[in-house]
mmCIF file of C-alpha atoms in Angstrom:
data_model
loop_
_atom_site.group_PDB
_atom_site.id
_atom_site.type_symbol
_atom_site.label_atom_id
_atom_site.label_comp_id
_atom_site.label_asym_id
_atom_site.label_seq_id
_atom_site.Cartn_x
_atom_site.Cartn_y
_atom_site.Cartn_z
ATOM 1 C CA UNK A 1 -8.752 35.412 11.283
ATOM 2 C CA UNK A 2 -7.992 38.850 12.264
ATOM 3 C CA UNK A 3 -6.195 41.805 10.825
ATOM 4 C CA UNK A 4 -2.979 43.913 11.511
ATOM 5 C CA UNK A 5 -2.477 46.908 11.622
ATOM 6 C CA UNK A 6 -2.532 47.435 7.844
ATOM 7 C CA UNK A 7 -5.902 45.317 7.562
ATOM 8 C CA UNK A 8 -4.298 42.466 6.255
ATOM 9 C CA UNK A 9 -5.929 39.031 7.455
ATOM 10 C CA UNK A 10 -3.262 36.951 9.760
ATOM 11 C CA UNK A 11 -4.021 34.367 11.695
ATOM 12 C CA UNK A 12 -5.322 34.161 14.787
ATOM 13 C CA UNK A 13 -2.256 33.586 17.789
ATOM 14 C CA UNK A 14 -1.847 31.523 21.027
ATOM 15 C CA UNK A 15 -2.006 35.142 22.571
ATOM 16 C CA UNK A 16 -5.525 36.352 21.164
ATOM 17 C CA UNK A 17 -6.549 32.579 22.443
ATOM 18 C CA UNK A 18 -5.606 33.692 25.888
ATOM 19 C CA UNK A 19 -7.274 36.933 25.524
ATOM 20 C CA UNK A 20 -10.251 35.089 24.298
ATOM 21 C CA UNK A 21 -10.494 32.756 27.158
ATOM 22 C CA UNK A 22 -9.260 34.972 29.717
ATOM 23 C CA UNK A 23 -6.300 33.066 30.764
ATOM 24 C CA UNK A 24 -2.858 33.336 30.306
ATOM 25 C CA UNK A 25 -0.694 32.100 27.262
ATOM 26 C CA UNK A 26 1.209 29.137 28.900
ATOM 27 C CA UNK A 27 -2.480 27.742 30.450
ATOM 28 C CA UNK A 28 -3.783 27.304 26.206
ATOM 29 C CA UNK A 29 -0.314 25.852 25.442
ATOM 30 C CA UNK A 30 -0.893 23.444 28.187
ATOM 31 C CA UNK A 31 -4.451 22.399 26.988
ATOM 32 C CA UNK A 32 -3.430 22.551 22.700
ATOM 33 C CA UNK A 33 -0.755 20.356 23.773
ATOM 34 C CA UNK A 34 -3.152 17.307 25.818
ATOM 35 C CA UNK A 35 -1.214 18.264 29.350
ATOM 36 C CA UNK A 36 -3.620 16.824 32.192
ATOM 37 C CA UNK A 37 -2.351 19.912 34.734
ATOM 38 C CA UNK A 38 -5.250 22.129 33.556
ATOM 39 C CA UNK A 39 -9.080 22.384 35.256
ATOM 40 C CA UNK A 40 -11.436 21.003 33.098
ATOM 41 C CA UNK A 41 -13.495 24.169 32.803
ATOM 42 C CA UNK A 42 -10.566 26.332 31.719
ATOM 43 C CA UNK A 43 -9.786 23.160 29.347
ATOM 44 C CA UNK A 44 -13.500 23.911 28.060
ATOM 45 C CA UNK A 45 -13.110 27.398 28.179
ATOM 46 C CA UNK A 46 -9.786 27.368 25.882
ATOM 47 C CA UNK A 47 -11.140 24.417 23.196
ATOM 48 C CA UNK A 48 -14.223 26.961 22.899
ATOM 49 C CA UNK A 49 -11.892 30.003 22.200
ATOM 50 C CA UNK A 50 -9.904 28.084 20.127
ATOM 51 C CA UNK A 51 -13.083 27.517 18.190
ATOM 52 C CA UNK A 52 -14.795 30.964 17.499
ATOM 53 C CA UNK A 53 -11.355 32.146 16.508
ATOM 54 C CA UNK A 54 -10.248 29.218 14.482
ATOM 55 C CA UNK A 55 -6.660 28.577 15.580
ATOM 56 C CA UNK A 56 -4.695 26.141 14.476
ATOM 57 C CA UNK A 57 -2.041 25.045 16.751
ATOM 58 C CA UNK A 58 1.885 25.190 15.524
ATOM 59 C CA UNK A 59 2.498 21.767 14.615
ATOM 60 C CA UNK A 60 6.214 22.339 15.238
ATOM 61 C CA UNK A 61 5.963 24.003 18.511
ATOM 62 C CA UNK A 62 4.033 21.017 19.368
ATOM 63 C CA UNK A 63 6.382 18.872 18.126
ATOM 64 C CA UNK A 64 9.006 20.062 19.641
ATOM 65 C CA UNK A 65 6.932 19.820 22.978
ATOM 66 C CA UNK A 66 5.973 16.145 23.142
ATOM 67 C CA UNK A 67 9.102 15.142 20.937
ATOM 68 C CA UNK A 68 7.292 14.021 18.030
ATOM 69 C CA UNK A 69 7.866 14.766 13.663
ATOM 70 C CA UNK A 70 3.950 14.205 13.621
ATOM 71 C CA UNK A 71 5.278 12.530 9.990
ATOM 72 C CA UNK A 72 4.837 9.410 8.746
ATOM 73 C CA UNK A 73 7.339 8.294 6.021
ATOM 74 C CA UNK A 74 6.057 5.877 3.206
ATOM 75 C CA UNK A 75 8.703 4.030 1.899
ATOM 76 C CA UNK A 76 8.101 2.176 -1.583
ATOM 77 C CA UNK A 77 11.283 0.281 -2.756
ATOM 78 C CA UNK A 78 10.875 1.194 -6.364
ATOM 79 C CA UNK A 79 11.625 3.496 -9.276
ATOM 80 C CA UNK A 80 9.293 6.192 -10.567
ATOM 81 C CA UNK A 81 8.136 4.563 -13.663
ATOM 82 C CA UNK A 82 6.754 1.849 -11.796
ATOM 83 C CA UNK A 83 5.374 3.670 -8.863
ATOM 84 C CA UNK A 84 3.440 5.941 -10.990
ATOM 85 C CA UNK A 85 2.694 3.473 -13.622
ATOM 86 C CA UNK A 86 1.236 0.756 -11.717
ATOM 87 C CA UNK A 87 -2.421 1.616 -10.480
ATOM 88 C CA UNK A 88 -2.029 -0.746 -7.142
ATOM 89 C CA UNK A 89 -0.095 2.362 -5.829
ATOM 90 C CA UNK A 90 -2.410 4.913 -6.008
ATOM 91 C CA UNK A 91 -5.242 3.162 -4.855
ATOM 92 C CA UNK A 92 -2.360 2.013 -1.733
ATOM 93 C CA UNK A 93 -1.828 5.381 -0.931
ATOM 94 C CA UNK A 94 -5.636 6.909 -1.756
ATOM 95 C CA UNK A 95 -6.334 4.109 1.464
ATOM 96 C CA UNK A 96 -3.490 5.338 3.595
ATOM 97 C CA UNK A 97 -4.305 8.807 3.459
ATOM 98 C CA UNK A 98 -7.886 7.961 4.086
ATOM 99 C CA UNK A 99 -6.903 6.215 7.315
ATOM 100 C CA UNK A 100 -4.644 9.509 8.285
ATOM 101 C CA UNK A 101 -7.151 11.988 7.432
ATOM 102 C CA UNK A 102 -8.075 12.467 10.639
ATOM 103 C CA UNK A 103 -4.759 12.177 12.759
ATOM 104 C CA UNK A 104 -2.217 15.492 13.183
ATOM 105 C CA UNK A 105 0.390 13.023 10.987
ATOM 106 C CA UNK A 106 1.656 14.089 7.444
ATOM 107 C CA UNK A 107 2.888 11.689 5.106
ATOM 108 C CA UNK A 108 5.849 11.507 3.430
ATOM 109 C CA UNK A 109 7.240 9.446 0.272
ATOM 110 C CA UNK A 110 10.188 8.024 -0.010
ATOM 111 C CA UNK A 111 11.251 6.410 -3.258
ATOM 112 C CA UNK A 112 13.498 4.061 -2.572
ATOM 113 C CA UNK A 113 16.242 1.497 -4.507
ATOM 114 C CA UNK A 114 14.217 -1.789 -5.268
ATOM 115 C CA UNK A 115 17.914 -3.868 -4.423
ATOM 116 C CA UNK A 116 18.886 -1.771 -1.222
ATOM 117 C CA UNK A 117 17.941 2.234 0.441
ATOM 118 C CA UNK A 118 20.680 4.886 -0.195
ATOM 119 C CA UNK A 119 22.560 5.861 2.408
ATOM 120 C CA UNK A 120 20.262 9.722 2.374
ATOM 121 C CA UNK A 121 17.168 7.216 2.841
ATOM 122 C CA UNK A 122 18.852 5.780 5.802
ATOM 123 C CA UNK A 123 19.972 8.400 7.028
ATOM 124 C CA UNK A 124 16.313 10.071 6.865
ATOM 125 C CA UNK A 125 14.194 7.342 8.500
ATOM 126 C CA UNK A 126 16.610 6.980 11.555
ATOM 127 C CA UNK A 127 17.516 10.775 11.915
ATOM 128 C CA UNK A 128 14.024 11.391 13.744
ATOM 129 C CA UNK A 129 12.056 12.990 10.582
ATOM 130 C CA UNK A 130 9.889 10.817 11.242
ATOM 131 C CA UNK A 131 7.705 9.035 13.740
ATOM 132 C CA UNK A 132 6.910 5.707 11.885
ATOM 133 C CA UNK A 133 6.623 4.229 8.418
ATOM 134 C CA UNK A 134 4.601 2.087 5.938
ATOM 135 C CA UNK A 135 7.001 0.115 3.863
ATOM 136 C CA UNK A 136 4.759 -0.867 0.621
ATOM 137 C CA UNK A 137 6.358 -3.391 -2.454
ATOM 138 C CA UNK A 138 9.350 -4.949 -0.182
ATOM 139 C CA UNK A 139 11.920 -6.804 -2.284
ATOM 140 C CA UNK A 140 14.917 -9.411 -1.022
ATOM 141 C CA UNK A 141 17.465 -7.442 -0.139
ATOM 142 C CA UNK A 142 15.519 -5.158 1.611
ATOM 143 C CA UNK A 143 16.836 -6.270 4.954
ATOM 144 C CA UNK A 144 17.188 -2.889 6.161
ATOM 145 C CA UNK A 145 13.797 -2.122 6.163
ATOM 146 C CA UNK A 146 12.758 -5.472 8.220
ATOM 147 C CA UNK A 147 15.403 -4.453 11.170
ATOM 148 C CA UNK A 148 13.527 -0.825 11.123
ATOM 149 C CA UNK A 149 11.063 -1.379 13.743
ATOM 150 C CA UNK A 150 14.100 -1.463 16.339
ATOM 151 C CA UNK A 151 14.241 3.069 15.930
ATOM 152 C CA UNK A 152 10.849 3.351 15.142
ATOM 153 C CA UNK A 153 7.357 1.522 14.055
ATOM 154 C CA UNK A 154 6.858 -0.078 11.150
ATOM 155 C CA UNK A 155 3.815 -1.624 9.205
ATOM 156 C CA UNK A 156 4.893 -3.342 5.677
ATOM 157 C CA UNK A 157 1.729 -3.384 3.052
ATOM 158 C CA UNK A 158 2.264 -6.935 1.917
ATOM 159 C CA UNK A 159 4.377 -10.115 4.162
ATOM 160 C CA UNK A 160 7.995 -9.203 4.658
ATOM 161 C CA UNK A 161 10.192 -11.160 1.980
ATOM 162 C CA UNK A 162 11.012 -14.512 3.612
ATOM 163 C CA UNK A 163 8.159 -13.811 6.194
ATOM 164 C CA UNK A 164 9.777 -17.048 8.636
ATOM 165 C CA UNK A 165 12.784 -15.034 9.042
ATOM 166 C CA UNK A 166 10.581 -11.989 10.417
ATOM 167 C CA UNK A 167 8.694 -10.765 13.000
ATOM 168 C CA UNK A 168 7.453 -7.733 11.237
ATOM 169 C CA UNK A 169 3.690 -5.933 11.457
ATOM 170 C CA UNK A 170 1.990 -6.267 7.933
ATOM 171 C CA UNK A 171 -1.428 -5.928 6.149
ATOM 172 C CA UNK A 172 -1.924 -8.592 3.220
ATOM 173 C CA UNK A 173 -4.734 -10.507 1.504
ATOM 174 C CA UNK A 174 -3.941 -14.507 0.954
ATOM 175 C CA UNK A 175 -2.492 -14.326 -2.138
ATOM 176 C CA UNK A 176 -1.653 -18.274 -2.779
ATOM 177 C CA UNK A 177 -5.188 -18.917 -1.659
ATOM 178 C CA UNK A 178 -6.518 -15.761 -4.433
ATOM 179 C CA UNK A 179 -4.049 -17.358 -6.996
ATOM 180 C CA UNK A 180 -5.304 -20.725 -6.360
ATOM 181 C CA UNK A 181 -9.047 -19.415 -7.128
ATOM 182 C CA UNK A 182 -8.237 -17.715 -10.396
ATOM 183 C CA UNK A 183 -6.220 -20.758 -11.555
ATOM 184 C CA UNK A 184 -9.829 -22.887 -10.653
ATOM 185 C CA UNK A 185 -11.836 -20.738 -12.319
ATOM 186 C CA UNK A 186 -10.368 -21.022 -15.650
ATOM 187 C CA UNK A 187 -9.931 -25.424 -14.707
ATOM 188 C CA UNK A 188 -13.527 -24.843 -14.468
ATOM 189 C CA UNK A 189 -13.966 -23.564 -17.503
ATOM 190 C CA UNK A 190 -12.724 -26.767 -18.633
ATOM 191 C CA UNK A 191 -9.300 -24.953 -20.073
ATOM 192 C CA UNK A 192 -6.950 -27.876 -20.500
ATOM 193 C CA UNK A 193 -3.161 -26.209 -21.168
ATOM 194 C CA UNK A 194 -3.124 -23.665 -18.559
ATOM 195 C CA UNK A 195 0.004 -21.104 -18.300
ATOM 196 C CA UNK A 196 1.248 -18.944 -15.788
ATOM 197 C CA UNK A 197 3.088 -15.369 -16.159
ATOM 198 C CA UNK A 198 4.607 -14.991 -12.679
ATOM 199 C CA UNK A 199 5.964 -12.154 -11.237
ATOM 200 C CA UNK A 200 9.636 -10.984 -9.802
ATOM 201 C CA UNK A 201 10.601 -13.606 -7.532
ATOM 202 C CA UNK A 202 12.563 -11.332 -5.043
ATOM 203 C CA UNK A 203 8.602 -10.266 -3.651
ATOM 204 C CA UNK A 204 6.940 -12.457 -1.318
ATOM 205 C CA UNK A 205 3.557 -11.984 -3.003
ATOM 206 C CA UNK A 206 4.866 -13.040 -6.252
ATOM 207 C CA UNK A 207 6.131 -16.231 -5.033
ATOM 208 C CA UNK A 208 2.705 -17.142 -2.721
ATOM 209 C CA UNK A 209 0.738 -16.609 -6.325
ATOM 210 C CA UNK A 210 3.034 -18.810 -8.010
ATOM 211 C CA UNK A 211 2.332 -21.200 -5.103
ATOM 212 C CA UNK A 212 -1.110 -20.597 -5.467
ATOM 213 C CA UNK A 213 -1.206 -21.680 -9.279
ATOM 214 C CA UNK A 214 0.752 -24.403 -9.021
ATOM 215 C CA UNK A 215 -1.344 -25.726 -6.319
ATOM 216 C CA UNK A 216 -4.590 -25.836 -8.050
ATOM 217 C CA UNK A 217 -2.612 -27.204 -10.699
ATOM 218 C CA UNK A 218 -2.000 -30.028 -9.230
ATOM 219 C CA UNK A 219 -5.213 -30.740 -7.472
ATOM 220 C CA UNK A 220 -6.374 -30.899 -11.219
ATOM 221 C CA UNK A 221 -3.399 -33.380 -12.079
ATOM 222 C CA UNK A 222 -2.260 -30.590 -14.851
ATOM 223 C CA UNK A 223 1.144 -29.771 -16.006
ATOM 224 C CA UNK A 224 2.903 -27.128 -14.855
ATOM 225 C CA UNK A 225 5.145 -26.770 -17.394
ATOM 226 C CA UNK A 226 4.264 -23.936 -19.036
ATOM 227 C CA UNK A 227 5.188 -20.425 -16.878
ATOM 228 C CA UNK A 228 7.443 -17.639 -17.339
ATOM 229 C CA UNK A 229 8.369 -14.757 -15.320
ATOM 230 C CA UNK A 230 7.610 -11.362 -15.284
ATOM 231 C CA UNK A 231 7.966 -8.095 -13.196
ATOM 232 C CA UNK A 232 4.212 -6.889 -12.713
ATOM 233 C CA UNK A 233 4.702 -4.351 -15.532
ATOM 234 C CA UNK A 234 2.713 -4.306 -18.957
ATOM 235 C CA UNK A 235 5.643 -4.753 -21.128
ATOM 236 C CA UNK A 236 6.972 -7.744 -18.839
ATOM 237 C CA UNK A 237 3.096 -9.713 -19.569
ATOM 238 C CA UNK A 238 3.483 -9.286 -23.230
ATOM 239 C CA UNK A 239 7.155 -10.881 -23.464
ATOM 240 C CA UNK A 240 6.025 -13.574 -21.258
ATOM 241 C CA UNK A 241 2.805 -13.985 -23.532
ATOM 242 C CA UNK A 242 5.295 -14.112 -26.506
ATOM 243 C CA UNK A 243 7.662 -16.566 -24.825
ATOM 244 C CA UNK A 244 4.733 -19.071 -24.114
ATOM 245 C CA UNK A 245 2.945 -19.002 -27.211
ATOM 246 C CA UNK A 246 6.438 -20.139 -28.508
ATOM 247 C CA UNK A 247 7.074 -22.930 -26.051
ATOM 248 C CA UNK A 248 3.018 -24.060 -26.438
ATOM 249 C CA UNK A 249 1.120 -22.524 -29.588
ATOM 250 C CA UNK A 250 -1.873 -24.231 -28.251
ATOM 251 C CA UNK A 251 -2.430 -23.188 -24.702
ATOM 252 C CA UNK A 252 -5.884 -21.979 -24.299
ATOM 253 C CA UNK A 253 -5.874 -20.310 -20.655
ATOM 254 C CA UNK A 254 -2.863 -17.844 -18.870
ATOM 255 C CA UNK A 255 -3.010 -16.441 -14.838
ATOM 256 C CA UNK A 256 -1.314 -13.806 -14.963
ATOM 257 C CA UNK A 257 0.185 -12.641 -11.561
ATOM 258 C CA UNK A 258 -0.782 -8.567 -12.170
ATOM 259 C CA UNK A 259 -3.799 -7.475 -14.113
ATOM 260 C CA UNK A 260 -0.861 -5.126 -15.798
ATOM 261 C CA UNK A 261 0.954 -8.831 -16.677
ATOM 262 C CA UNK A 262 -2.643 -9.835 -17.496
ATOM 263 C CA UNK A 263 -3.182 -6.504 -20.251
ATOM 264 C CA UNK A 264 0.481 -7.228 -21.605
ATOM 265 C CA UNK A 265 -0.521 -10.553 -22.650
ATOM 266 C CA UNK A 266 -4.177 -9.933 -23.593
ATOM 267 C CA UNK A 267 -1.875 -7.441 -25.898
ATOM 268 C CA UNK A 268 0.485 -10.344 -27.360
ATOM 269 C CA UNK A 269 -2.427 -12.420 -27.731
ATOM 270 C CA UNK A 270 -3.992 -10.529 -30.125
ATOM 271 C CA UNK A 271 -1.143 -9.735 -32.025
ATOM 272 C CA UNK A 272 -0.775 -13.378 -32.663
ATOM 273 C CA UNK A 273 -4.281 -13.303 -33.935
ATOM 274 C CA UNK A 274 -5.466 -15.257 -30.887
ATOM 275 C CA UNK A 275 -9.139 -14.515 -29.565
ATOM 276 C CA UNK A 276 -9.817 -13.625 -25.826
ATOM 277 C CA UNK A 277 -11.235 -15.276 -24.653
ATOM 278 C CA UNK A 278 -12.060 -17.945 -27.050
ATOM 279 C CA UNK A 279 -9.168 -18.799 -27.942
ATOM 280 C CA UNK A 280 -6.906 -18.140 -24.885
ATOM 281 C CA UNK A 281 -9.307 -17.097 -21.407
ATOM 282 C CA UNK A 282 -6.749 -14.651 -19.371
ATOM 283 C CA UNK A 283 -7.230 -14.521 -15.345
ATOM 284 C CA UNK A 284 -5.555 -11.461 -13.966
ATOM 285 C CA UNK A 285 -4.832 -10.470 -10.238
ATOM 286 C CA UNK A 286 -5.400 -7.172 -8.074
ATOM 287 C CA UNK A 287 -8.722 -5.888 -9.404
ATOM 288 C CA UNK A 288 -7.208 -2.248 -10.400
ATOM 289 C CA UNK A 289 -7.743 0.250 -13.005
ATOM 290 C CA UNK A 290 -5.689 -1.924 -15.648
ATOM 291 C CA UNK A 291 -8.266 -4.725 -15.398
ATOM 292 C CA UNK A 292 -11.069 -2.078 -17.088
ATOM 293 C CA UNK A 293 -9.203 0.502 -19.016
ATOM 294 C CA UNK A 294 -8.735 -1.850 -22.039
ATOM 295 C CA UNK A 295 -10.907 -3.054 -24.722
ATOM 296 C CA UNK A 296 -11.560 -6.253 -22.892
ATOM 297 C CA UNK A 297 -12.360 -6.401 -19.262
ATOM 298 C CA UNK A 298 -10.234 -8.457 -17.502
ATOM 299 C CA UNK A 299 -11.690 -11.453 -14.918
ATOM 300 C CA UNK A 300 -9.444 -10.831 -11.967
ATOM 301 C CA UNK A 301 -8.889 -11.675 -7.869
ATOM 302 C CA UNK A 302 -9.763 -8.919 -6.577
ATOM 303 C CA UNK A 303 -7.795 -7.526 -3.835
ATOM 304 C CA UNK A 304 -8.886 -4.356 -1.546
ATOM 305 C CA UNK A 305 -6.224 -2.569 -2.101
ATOM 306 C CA UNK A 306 -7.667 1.260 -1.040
ATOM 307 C CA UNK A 307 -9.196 -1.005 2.189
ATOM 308 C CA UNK A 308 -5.575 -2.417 2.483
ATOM 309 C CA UNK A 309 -3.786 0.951 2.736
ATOM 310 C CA UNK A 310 -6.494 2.280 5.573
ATOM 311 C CA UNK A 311 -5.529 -0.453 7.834
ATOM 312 C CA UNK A 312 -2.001 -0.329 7.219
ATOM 313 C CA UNK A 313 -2.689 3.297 8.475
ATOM 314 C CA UNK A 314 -4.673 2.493 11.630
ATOM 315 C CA UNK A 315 -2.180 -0.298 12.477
ATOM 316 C CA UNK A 316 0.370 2.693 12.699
ATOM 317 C CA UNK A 317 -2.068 4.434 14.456
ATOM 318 C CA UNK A 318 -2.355 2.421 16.849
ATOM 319 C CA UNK A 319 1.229 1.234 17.632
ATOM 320 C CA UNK A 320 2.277 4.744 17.605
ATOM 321 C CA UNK A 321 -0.270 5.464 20.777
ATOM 322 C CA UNK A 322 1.971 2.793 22.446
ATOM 323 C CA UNK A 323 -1.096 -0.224 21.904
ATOM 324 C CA UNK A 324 -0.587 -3.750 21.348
ATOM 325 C CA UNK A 325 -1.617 -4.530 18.044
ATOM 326 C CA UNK A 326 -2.008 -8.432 16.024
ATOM 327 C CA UNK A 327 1.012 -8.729 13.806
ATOM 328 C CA UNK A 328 -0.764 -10.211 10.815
ATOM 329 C CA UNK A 329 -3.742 -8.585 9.100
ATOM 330 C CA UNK A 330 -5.113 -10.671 6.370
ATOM 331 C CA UNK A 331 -8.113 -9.571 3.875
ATOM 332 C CA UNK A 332 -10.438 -11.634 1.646
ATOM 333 C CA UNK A 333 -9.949 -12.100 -1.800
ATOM 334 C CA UNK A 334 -12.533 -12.790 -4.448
ATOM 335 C CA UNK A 335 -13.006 -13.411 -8.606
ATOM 336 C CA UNK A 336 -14.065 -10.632 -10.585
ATOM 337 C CA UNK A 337 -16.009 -11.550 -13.637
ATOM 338 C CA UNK A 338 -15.384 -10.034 -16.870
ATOM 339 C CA UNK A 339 -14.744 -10.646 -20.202
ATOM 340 C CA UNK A 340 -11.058 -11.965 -20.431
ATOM 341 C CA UNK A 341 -12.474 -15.649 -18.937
#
């Protein structure tokens, strides 16, 4: 910092940078903004001024220069209430700013309709605001968002809906296989009437954990008559919970697609004066805060959801410096242990 003429603090300027190295003002805009055209001991010379005084480079005047936002837009098909509500966001976007943390790029959320984007959100991601996005919680319908990567690139956290029809870059765990695990775990258990709250079937990772129960399900030779659906909220587990124990009084197991589905109908099950897990074992799925902020821990597939967001981040990263990058990025899954099952 240094002061004015008033002995206010400012900051220091691409001028007193100059002065400071000795050179002129277009030689340290040359060197702030990467040009190759400069010595490499007046490049030295300039970084090391641009150290003692602590400049920080105008992000839009370097912007402008190479033609970049330097902004990142991450779009999450959803309303507030669930956004904010459902702990897989947060630790989503705790793991995406983690992987920016160290890159020039600011991110920005966009909030968008869960059925299709508003014309503003549109009009936002291909008016050059931004240089890329992360699309997180992508719904049918959402066919905008797939044909994105044609302006700009795009990662999706989570497989496109109808993934065949796609050739989009995502970041995902397995989630029939994790599905499949928690459903074996409770077979294990030796559980005999095993239900299943699924969630919304207009998301691709809904459907693959309904595929994933119904497979070990039949490996087993079990029904799979009892399931209802759900939405991945709280309030969605507990009507599904409440529909099943009418269809079935005597189930004694549930997989639950969300560990919020999974809370919901550890919530319904006690209301009916059922026991968890004696009476009824519940298997959640995501490993987030919901699974340990109730009275009874909930045994859950654990997905890395903060781990998740970083790479969804790098994979930007990376296709933004123009690199060629694998289109699929899958991470493991594995069972929590608690006290649900």
């Amino acid at each position: 910092m240094t002061l004015d003429l008033h002995g206010r603090r400012t900051a220091p300027t691409l001028e007193a940078v100059a002065a400071e190295a000795g050179v002129s003002r277009s030689t340290v805009s040359r060197v702030v903004n990467g040009s190759t055209q400069v010595r490499p001991d007046v490049v030295i010379a300039v970084n090391a001024a641009i150290d003692r005084l602590n400049y920080i480079p105008n992000r839009a005047a370097r912007s402008l220069a190479n033609s970049q936002t330097m902004a990142i837009a991450l779009v999450v098909p959803e309303d507030t209430t669930r956004f904010f509500g459902d702990p897989f966001f947060a630790e989503i976007v705790q793991g995406i700013t983690q992987g920016l943390e160290d890159s020039d790029y600011v991110l920005n959320l966009q909030l968008a309709s869960a059925s299709s984007p508003s014309s503003k959100t549109i009009r936002y991601l291909l008016g050059g605001n931004v240089d890329g996005a992360i699309v997180v919680s992508h719904h049918s319908g959402d066919d905008f968002f797939t044909t994105l990567d044609a302006t700009i690139p795009v990662v999706f956290g989570g497989r496109p809906y109808l993934p065949e029809l796609h050739n989009n870059n995502f970041v995902d765990v397995d989630n029939a296989a994790g599905a499949e695990m928690g459903t074996r775990y409770l077979i294990d258990m030796g559980r005999k009437r095993i239900a299943a709250i699924d969630g919304p079937a207009n998301m691709q990772a809904a459907i693959d954990r309904s595929e994933g129960w119904g497979r070990a399900m039949l490996a087993a030779g079990m029904a799979q008559d009892l399931r209802a659906q759900g939405d991945f909220t709280m309030a969605s587990g507990a009507s599904a919970m409440r529909s099943l124990l009418e269809a079935d009084p005597d189930l004694d197991a549930v997989f639950a697609a969300s560990d919020l589905m999974a809370t919901g109908a550890i919530s319904a099950l006690r209301d009916r004066g059922r026991s968890v897990p004696g009476d009824v074992a519940v298997v959640g799925f995501d490993d987030s805060s919901a699974a340990t902020n109730g009275e009874i821990g909930i045994t859950t597939v654990h997905q890395p959801s903060r781990a998740m967001g970083v790479e969804m981040a790098s994979m930007l990263l990376a296709l933004l410096r123009g690199e060629d990058v694998e289109r699929a990025r899958v991470m493991p899954t594995r069972m929590v242990i608690r006290d649900s099952a």
